[in-house]
Amino acid sequence: MLDSLKSELLAAVAAAGDLSALDEVRVTALGKKGRVTGLMKELGGLGAEERRARGGALNLLKDEIAAAIETRRGDLQALAQAARLEAERIDVSLPARPEAPGRIHPISQTVDELTAIFAEMGFTVAEGPDIEDDFHNFTALNFPPEHPAREMHDTFYLPDAADGRRMLLRTHTSPVQIRTMLTAKPPIRVIIPGRTYRSDYDMTHTPMFHQVEGLVVDESTHMGHLKGCLVEFCRAFFEIDDLPLRFRPSFFPFTEPSAEVDIGCSRKGGELKIGAYGDWLEILGCGMVHPNVLENCGIDSTRYQGFAFGMGIERIAMLKYGIPDLRTFFEADLRWLKHYGFVPLDIPNRAWS
Ligand code: DAH
């Protein structure tokens, strides 16, 4: 009778298809009201001899069934895990996420790139307000009152400040040179990227545009440092190791001597290419900081000297990335952004080396 119960229970264990079915089999056989447990309860009514023999047989049966259940449990767990692994399989070679649809504007990308290059040369970034007064934008930069250079800037004037200061939208980033020199002590080594404003609008002018200014002031800086710095920057930014630069004498009220810088290019076949091709293209203005400017900021011009430069960010972005029309930068046309913009996780071009 125990043999047939044993084979019946072992068959039930083998037939249990999952862990909960197996647990039911366990309760039916070995639970408090289970069949083996029931038989054990009956032992009390037997004689001593018979009870020993039957008790031993029942204990054996119980152990065998319990072992069979444990073995089956292990098998079912392994099966369940295999099924889960199969169901949750992922292809780790797929891209992590769909590419983000947004793009980095070429101006932001260009600012990131030039900041990385100048940072490697030891420059930090300074900023100043878009709304300036006449003192910082012109007077302190050595523009004499009524000087025609003020007119060259097509300035947007604003109502005077309460204290009578003449207010305007800064026409260049140079006023931040003044703000920097009024607050920091030499040695100074900063770049100043930012928005600038002039009343002008055509293929190559927009009323708002961006410049980056550079300013270095210490006791021994000379024109050779200015030249070396700009040559290194232009070669790194345009990624052309033998890019030629030409320094032409020029005039700015806040530098003496002043120069405009051309880079090598070619215009063959109506196509503009940057490089050592024999032709020239102007990209920035620079010079040695005028002693009057240093003195206007309380810096002793007999002890300190410095160089400065300023360039248009749109202009160098257009040249590097082949963008033909300046006005398109600010039209917020999604097709243009998709075409000329940068994927957010792209790394700005290699740092200066
Ligand atoms: N501020 C000048 C402009 O907007 C550019 C410039 C020229 C800046 C020479 C400088 C410099 O710092 O030294 O036209």
Tab-separated table of C-alpha atoms and ligand atoms in Angstrom:
chain	number	residue	atom	x	y	z
A	1	MET	CA	0.000	0.000	0.000
A	2	LEU	CA	2.874	2.409	0.810
A	3	ASP	CA	4.534	1.464	-2.513
A	4	SER	CA	1.531	2.527	-4.534
A	5	LEU	CA	1.225	5.793	-2.489
A	6	LYS	CA	4.943	6.413	-3.112
A	7	SER	CA	4.712	5.967	-6.867
A	8	GLU	CA	1.540	8.070	-6.963
A	9	LEU	CA	3.243	10.949	-5.082
A	10	LEU	CA	6.491	10.715	-7.101
A	11	ALA	CA	4.422	10.857	-10.303
A	12	ALA	CA	2.637	13.977	-8.967
A	13	VAL	CA	5.997	15.589	-8.165
A	14	ALA	CA	7.301	14.837	-11.659
A	15	ALA	CA	4.093	16.178	-13.217
A	16	ALA	CA	4.183	19.516	-11.337
A	17	GLY	CA	4.737	22.054	-14.130
A	18	ASP	CA	5.708	25.044	-12.034
A	19	LEU	CA	6.698	26.035	-8.509
A	20	SER	CA	3.163	26.674	-7.265
A	21	ALA	CA	1.925	23.276	-8.580
A	22	LEU	CA	4.891	21.658	-6.849
A	23	ASP	CA	4.003	23.394	-3.598
A	24	GLU	CA	0.474	22.004	-3.836
A	25	VAL	CA	1.905	18.516	-4.170
A	26	ARG	CA	4.046	19.136	-1.104
A	27	VAL	CA	1.016	20.261	0.963
A	28	THR	CA	-1.064	17.269	-0.220
A	29	ALA	CA	1.687	14.825	0.755
A	30	LEU	CA	3.600	16.303	3.677
A	31	GLY	CA	1.456	19.218	4.961
A	32	LYS	CA	-0.367	19.157	8.298
A	33	LYS	CA	-3.335	17.456	6.685
A	34	GLY	CA	-1.271	15.687	4.070
A	35	ARG	CA	-1.538	12.040	3.171
A	36	VAL	CA	1.782	10.876	4.655
A	37	THR	CA	1.174	13.033	7.733
A	38	GLY	CA	-2.277	11.400	8.083
A	39	LEU	CA	-0.776	7.927	8.013
A	40	MET	CA	1.733	8.967	10.663
A	41	LYS	CA	-1.060	10.126	12.940
A	42	GLU	CA	-2.553	6.622	12.744
A	43	LEU	CA	0.630	5.063	14.202
A	44	GLY	CA	-0.629	5.763	17.723
A	45	GLY	CA	-3.322	3.084	17.385
A	46	LEU	CA	-0.880	0.297	16.512
A	47	GLY	CA	0.928	-2.218	18.686
A	48	ALA	CA	4.547	-1.472	19.583
A	49	GLU	CA	6.115	-3.912	17.120
A	50	GLU	CA	3.968	-2.937	14.203
A	51	ARG	CA	4.360	0.743	15.036
A	52	ARG	CA	8.148	0.584	14.824
A	53	ALA	CA	8.122	-1.155	11.442
A	54	ARG	CA	5.414	1.053	9.950
A	55	GLY	CA	6.926	4.219	11.455
A	56	GLY	CA	10.315	3.450	9.896
A	57	ALA	CA	8.711	2.829	6.492
A	58	LEU	CA	6.688	6.049	6.707
A	59	ASN	CA	9.750	8.110	7.681
A	60	LEU	CA	11.608	6.668	4.692
A	61	LEU	CA	8.683	7.521	2.419
A	62	LYS	CA	8.511	11.043	3.807
A	63	ASP	CA	12.250	11.618	3.232
A	64	GLU	CA	12.093	10.261	-0.305
A	65	ILE	CA	9.134	12.448	-1.233
A	66	ALA	CA	10.773	15.517	0.375
A	67	ALA	CA	14.015	14.852	-1.569
A	68	ALA	CA	12.091	14.379	-4.821
A	69	ILE	CA	10.286	17.674	-4.214
A	70	GLU	CA	13.605	19.513	-3.580
A	71	THR	CA	15.158	18.093	-6.724
A	72	ARG	CA	12.102	19.060	-8.758
A	73	ARG	CA	12.150	22.543	-7.189
A	74	GLY	CA	15.753	23.035	-8.314
A	75	ASP	CA	14.869	21.939	-11.857
A	76	LEU	CA	11.820	24.190	-12.001
A	77	GLN	CA	13.811	27.183	-10.700
A	78	ALA	CA	16.473	26.652	-13.341
A	79	LEU	CA	13.775	26.403	-16.014
A	80	ALA	CA	12.063	29.561	-14.750
A	81	GLN	CA	15.361	31.468	-14.809
A	82	ALA	CA	16.181	30.262	-18.296
A	83	ALA	CA	12.753	31.373	-19.498
A	84	ARG	CA	13.209	34.777	-17.879
A	85	LEU	CA	16.665	35.261	-19.382
A	86	GLU	CA	15.216	34.397	-22.770
A	87	ALA	CA	12.283	36.795	-22.334
A	88	GLU	CA	14.430	39.679	-21.059
A	89	ARG	CA	17.237	39.254	-23.567
A	90	ILE	CA	18.750	42.592	-24.669
A	91	ASP	CA	21.073	43.374	-27.530
A	92	VAL	CA	23.880	45.318	-25.888
A	93	SER	CA	25.338	46.175	-29.275
A	94	LEU	CA	22.373	48.467	-30.094
A	95	PRO	CA	22.822	52.243	-29.593
A	96	ALA	CA	21.904	53.208	-26.009
A	97	ARG	CA	19.129	55.624	-27.021
A	98	PRO	CA	17.775	57.163	-30.142
A	99	GLU	CA	19.878	60.237	-31.016
A	100	ALA	CA	18.534	63.364	-29.306
A	101	PRO	CA	16.675	65.485	-31.873
A	102	GLY	CA	18.051	68.810	-30.513
A	103	ARG	CA	21.198	70.427	-31.894
A	104	ILE	CA	23.886	72.713	-30.480
A	105	HIS	CA	23.839	76.039	-32.329
A	106	PRO	CA	27.064	76.693	-34.301
A	107	ILE	CA	27.695	79.820	-32.174
A	108	SER	CA	27.631	77.774	-28.952
A	109	GLN	CA	29.801	75.104	-30.532
A	110	THR	CA	32.320	77.693	-31.726
A	111	VAL	CA	32.444	79.368	-28.284
A	112	ASP	CA	33.060	75.944	-26.689
A	113	GLU	CA	35.837	75.198	-29.153
A	114	LEU	CA	37.666	78.500	-28.824
A	115	THR	CA	37.283	78.467	-25.047
A	116	ALA	CA	38.911	75.017	-24.914
A	117	ILE	CA	41.849	76.237	-27.009
A	118	PHE	CA	42.426	79.427	-24.985
A	119	ALA	CA	41.931	77.563	-21.694
A	120	GLU	CA	44.864	75.328	-22.624
A	121	MET	CA	46.918	78.508	-23.093
A	122	GLY	CA	46.049	79.602	-19.547
A	123	PHE	CA	43.184	82.026	-20.260
A	124	THR	CA	40.073	82.229	-18.094
A	125	VAL	CA	36.656	83.452	-19.256
A	126	ALA	CA	35.280	86.865	-18.214
A	127	GLU	CA	31.868	88.355	-18.918
A	128	GLY	CA	30.191	91.748	-18.800
A	129	PRO	CA	26.756	93.282	-19.344
A	130	ASP	CA	25.145	93.738	-22.788
A	131	ILE	CA	23.775	97.106	-21.644
A	132	GLU	CA	26.765	99.376	-21.128
A	133	ASP	CA	27.485	103.014	-20.535
A	134	ASP	CA	29.431	105.342	-22.778
A	135	PHE	CA	32.377	105.334	-20.345
A	136	HIS	CA	33.118	101.583	-20.568
A	137	ASN	CA	32.210	101.196	-24.260
A	138	PHE	CA	34.101	104.267	-25.541
A	139	THR	CA	35.671	106.793	-23.168
A	140	ALA	CA	37.774	104.463	-21.039
A	141	LEU	CA	38.880	102.727	-24.265
A	142	ASN	CA	40.490	105.991	-25.350
A	143	PHE	CA	37.830	107.078	-27.852
A	144	PRO	CA	38.006	110.905	-27.577
A	145	PRO	CA	34.611	112.661	-27.333
A	146	GLU	CA	33.154	113.340	-30.805
A	147	HIS	CA	35.832	111.078	-32.302
A	148	PRO	CA	34.653	109.643	-35.657
A	149	ALA	CA	35.450	106.112	-34.407
A	150	ARG	CA	32.330	106.392	-32.241
A	151	GLU	CA	30.281	106.909	-35.385
A	152	MET	CA	31.843	103.859	-37.053
A	153	HIS	CA	30.082	101.687	-34.531
A	154	ASP	CA	26.431	102.444	-35.481
A	155	THR	CA	25.567	102.448	-31.815
A	156	PHE	CA	22.114	101.640	-30.423
A	157	TYR	CA	21.603	104.264	-27.714
A	158	LEU	CA	19.223	103.801	-24.784
A	159	PRO	CA	17.621	106.432	-22.498
A	160	ASP	CA	20.141	107.964	-20.072
A	161	ALA	CA	20.534	106.321	-16.660
A	162	ALA	CA	19.087	108.058	-13.573
A	163	ASP	CA	22.569	109.340	-12.701
A	164	GLY	CA	22.897	110.880	-16.169
A	165	ARG	CA	25.172	108.230	-17.704
A	166	ARG	CA	24.711	107.742	-21.439
A	167	MET	CA	23.532	104.137	-21.896
A	168	LEU	CA	23.868	101.920	-24.956
A	169	LEU	CA	24.013	98.321	-26.189
A	170	ARG	CA	27.710	97.476	-26.228
A	171	THR	CA	29.102	97.710	-29.754
A	172	HIS	CA	31.999	95.357	-28.982
A	173	THR	CA	33.282	93.132	-26.160
A	174	SER	CA	36.171	95.558	-25.470
A	175	PRO	CA	34.339	97.307	-22.555
A	176	VAL	CA	34.837	94.066	-20.590
A	177	GLN	CA	38.594	94.751	-20.870
A	178	ILE	CA	37.918	97.878	-18.822
A	179	ARG	CA	35.686	96.053	-16.325
A	180	THR	CA	38.353	93.368	-15.918
A	181	MET	CA	41.236	95.796	-15.421
A	182	LEU	CA	39.208	97.860	-12.934
A	183	THR	CA	38.632	94.800	-10.744
A	184	ALA	CA	41.551	92.381	-11.276
A	185	LYS	CA	45.226	92.947	-10.624
A	186	PRO	CA	47.838	91.984	-13.244
A	187	PRO	CA	48.869	89.454	-14.366
A	188	ILE	CA	45.620	89.231	-16.352
A	189	ARG	CA	44.867	86.643	-18.994
A	190	VAL	CA	41.200	86.498	-20.066
A	191	ILE	CA	38.978	85.855	-23.034
A	192	ILE	CA	35.576	87.478	-23.202
A	193	PRO	CA	32.984	85.888	-25.491
A	194	GLY	CA	29.622	87.623	-25.734
A	195	ARG	CA	26.860	89.373	-27.648
A	196	THR	CA	27.439	92.731	-29.298
A	197	TYR	CA	25.079	95.116	-31.109
A	198	ARG	CA	25.256	97.513	-34.061
A	199	SER	CA	22.562	99.070	-36.186
A	200	ASP	CA	23.329	97.270	-39.438
A	201	TYR	CA	21.712	94.513	-41.509
A	202	ASP	CA	22.857	92.797	-44.718
A	203	MET	CA	24.598	89.575	-45.928
A	204	THR	CA	27.500	90.149	-43.539
A	205	HIS	CA	25.911	92.215	-40.733
A	206	THR	CA	23.196	91.505	-38.180
A	207	PRO	CA	22.118	93.958	-35.453
A	208	MET	CA	23.172	91.408	-32.823
A	209	PHE	CA	26.308	89.349	-33.308
A	210	HIS	CA	29.052	87.805	-31.174
A	211	GLN	CA	32.655	88.661	-30.499
A	212	VAL	CA	35.425	87.176	-28.449
A	213	GLU	CA	37.885	89.550	-26.866
A	214	GLY	CA	41.295	88.612	-25.491
A	215	LEU	CA	43.312	90.556	-22.937
A	216	VAL	CA	46.740	89.851	-21.450
A	217	VAL	CA	48.414	92.294	-19.055
A	218	ASP	CA	51.700	91.770	-17.221
A	219	GLU	CA	55.157	93.288	-16.910
A	220	SER	CA	56.885	91.687	-19.868
A	221	THR	CA	54.250	91.003	-22.533
A	222	HIS	CA	55.250	92.162	-26.009
A	223	MET	CA	54.051	91.994	-29.590
A	224	GLY	CA	55.825	88.648	-30.116
A	225	HIS	CA	53.556	87.080	-27.490
A	226	LEU	CA	50.500	88.517	-29.224
A	227	LYS	CA	51.651	87.089	-32.525
A	228	GLY	CA	52.503	83.653	-31.108
A	229	CYS	CA	49.203	83.429	-29.275
A	230	LEU	CA	47.108	84.269	-32.330
A	231	VAL	CA	49.096	82.003	-34.662
A	232	GLU	CA	48.624	79.085	-32.268
A	233	PHE	CA	44.951	79.843	-31.818
A	234	CYS	CA	44.146	80.129	-35.532
A	235	ARG	CA	46.047	76.953	-36.418
A	236	ALA	CA	44.309	74.988	-33.651
A	237	PHE	CA	40.857	76.418	-34.358
A	238	PHE	CA	40.947	75.839	-38.122
A	239	GLU	CA	42.896	72.592	-37.644
A	240	ILE	CA	45.495	73.587	-40.239
A	241	ASP	CA	49.075	73.223	-38.930
A	242	ASP	CA	50.748	75.442	-41.528
A	243	LEU	CA	48.024	78.115	-41.715
A	244	PRO	CA	49.813	81.401	-42.539
A	245	LEU	CA	48.908	84.642	-40.697
A	246	ARG	CA	49.663	88.184	-41.861
A	247	PHE	CA	49.747	91.142	-39.458
A	248	ARG	CA	48.867	94.460	-41.194
A	249	PRO	CA	49.245	97.849	-39.442
A	250	SER	CA	45.867	99.296	-38.523
A	251	PHE	CA	44.200	101.682	-36.081
A	252	PHE	CA	42.093	101.215	-32.963
A	253	PRO	CA	41.881	103.926	-30.293
A	254	PHE	CA	42.582	101.408	-27.487
A	255	THR	CA	45.730	99.782	-28.920
A	256	GLU	CA	49.108	101.142	-30.026
A	257	PRO	CA	50.479	99.753	-32.215
A	258	SER	CA	47.394	98.141	-33.753
A	259	ALA	CA	47.144	95.434	-36.372
A	260	GLU	CA	44.591	93.560	-38.397
A	261	VAL	CA	45.238	89.889	-38.957
A	262	ASP	CA	44.651	88.014	-42.190
A	263	ILE	CA	44.733	84.248	-42.612
A	264	GLY	CA	45.715	82.403	-45.766
A	265	CYS	CA	42.940	81.375	-48.129
A	266	SER	CA	41.995	80.631	-51.706
A	267	ARG	CA	39.073	82.084	-53.654
A	268	LYS	CA	39.659	80.003	-56.802
A	269	GLY	CA	36.501	79.129	-58.692
A	270	GLY	CA	34.402	81.297	-56.394
A	271	GLU	CA	34.963	78.860	-53.512
A	272	LEU	CA	36.548	80.081	-50.272
A	273	LYS	CA	39.103	77.704	-48.755
A	274	ILE	CA	41.219	78.377	-45.650
A	275	GLY	CA	44.918	77.416	-45.873
A	276	ALA	CA	48.302	78.266	-47.397
A	277	TYR	CA	46.984	79.154	-50.869
A	278	GLY	CA	48.508	82.628	-51.382
A	279	ASP	CA	45.392	84.776	-50.948
A	280	TRP	CA	44.400	86.599	-47.692
A	281	LEU	CA	41.283	87.067	-45.604
A	282	GLU	CA	40.907	89.436	-42.652
A	283	ILE	CA	39.645	87.816	-39.449
A	284	LEU	CA	40.511	89.961	-36.420
A	285	GLY	CA	41.874	93.154	-34.890
A	286	CYS	CA	44.552	93.343	-32.225
A	287	GLY	CA	47.362	95.380	-30.725
A	288	MET	CA	49.296	96.394	-27.625
A	289	VAL	CA	47.001	97.903	-24.993
A	290	HIS	CA	47.259	101.718	-25.213
A	291	PRO	CA	48.952	103.255	-22.108
A	292	ASN	CA	45.960	105.607	-21.732
A	293	VAL	CA	43.659	102.567	-21.381
A	294	LEU	CA	45.849	101.067	-18.657
A	295	GLU	CA	45.952	104.409	-16.827
A	296	ASN	CA	42.168	104.839	-17.181
A	297	CYS	CA	41.901	101.594	-15.209
A	298	GLY	CA	44.430	102.603	-12.556
A	299	ILE	CA	47.206	100.365	-13.911
A	300	ASP	CA	50.705	101.857	-13.983
A	301	SER	CA	51.608	101.982	-17.689
A	302	THR	CA	55.299	102.448	-16.952
A	303	ARG	CA	55.350	99.076	-15.234
A	304	TYR	CA	52.685	97.060	-17.040
A	305	GLN	CA	51.893	96.421	-20.654
A	306	GLY	CA	49.590	94.056	-22.462
A	307	PHE	CA	48.042	92.919	-25.688
A	308	ALA	CA	44.432	92.608	-26.764
A	309	PHE	CA	42.503	91.178	-29.675
A	310	GLY	CA	38.910	90.941	-30.831
A	311	MET	CA	37.216	88.814	-33.440
A	312	GLY	CA	33.758	88.019	-34.744
A	313	ILE	CA	32.510	84.609	-33.682
A	314	GLU	CA	30.022	84.244	-36.547
A	315	ARG	CA	32.791	85.082	-38.972
A	316	ILE	CA	35.160	82.348	-37.794
A	317	ALA	CA	32.236	79.880	-37.479
A	318	MET	CA	31.178	80.652	-41.083
A	319	LEU	CA	34.739	80.122	-42.307
A	320	LYS	CA	35.275	76.875	-40.402
A	321	TYR	CA	31.909	75.312	-41.132
A	322	GLY	CA	31.189	76.749	-44.600
A	323	ILE	CA	28.072	78.697	-43.601
A	324	PRO	CA	27.395	81.225	-46.381
A	325	ASP	CA	24.937	83.797	-44.949
A	326	LEU	CA	25.321	85.463	-41.550
A	327	ARG	CA	21.627	86.278	-41.203
A	328	THR	CA	20.667	82.585	-41.147
A	329	PHE	CA	22.323	82.213	-37.714
A	330	PHE	CA	19.430	84.036	-36.092
A	331	GLU	CA	16.396	82.959	-38.147
A	332	ALA	CA	15.700	79.940	-35.872
A	333	ASP	CA	14.972	77.779	-38.934
A	334	LEU	CA	14.908	74.167	-37.709
A	335	ARG	CA	16.091	72.834	-41.074
A	336	TRP	CA	19.153	75.122	-40.863
A	337	LEU	CA	19.815	74.060	-37.256
A	338	LYS	CA	19.523	70.397	-38.193
A	339	HIS	CA	21.996	70.926	-41.039
A	340	TYR	CA	24.596	73.172	-39.380
A	341	GLY	CA	23.988	72.287	-35.707
A	342	PHE	CA	26.003	69.817	-33.634
A	343	VAL	CA	24.895	66.655	-31.846
A	344	PRO	CA	24.861	67.444	-28.092
A	345	LEU	CA	27.390	64.844	-26.982
A	346	ASP	CA	29.914	65.671	-29.705
A	347	ILE	CA	33.226	66.727	-28.225
A	348	PRO	CA	34.492	70.166	-29.271
A	349	ASN	CA	37.439	69.832	-31.613
A	350	ARG	CA	40.722	68.696	-30.111
A	351	ALA	CA	42.269	70.962	-27.539
A	352	TRP	CA	45.243	73.077	-28.457
A	353	SER	CA	48.554	71.229	-28.437
B	1	DAH	N1	36.682	96.075	-30.607
B	1	DAH	C1	37.128	96.003	-31.990
B	1	DAH	C2	35.905	96.004	-32.897
B	1	DAH	O1	34.845	95.665	-32.492
B	1	DAH	C3	37.921	94.765	-32.229
B	1	DAH	C4	39.240	94.821	-31.543
B	1	DAH	C5	40.356	95.325	-32.184
B	1	DAH	C6	39.386	94.406	-30.237
B	1	DAH	C7	41.574	95.388	-31.585
B	1	DAH	C8	40.613	94.461	-29.613
B	1	DAH	C9	41.704	94.963	-30.307
B	1	DAH	O2	40.792	94.059	-28.353
B	1	DAH	O3	42.908	95.019	-29.660
B	1	DAH	O4	36.018	96.342	-34.032
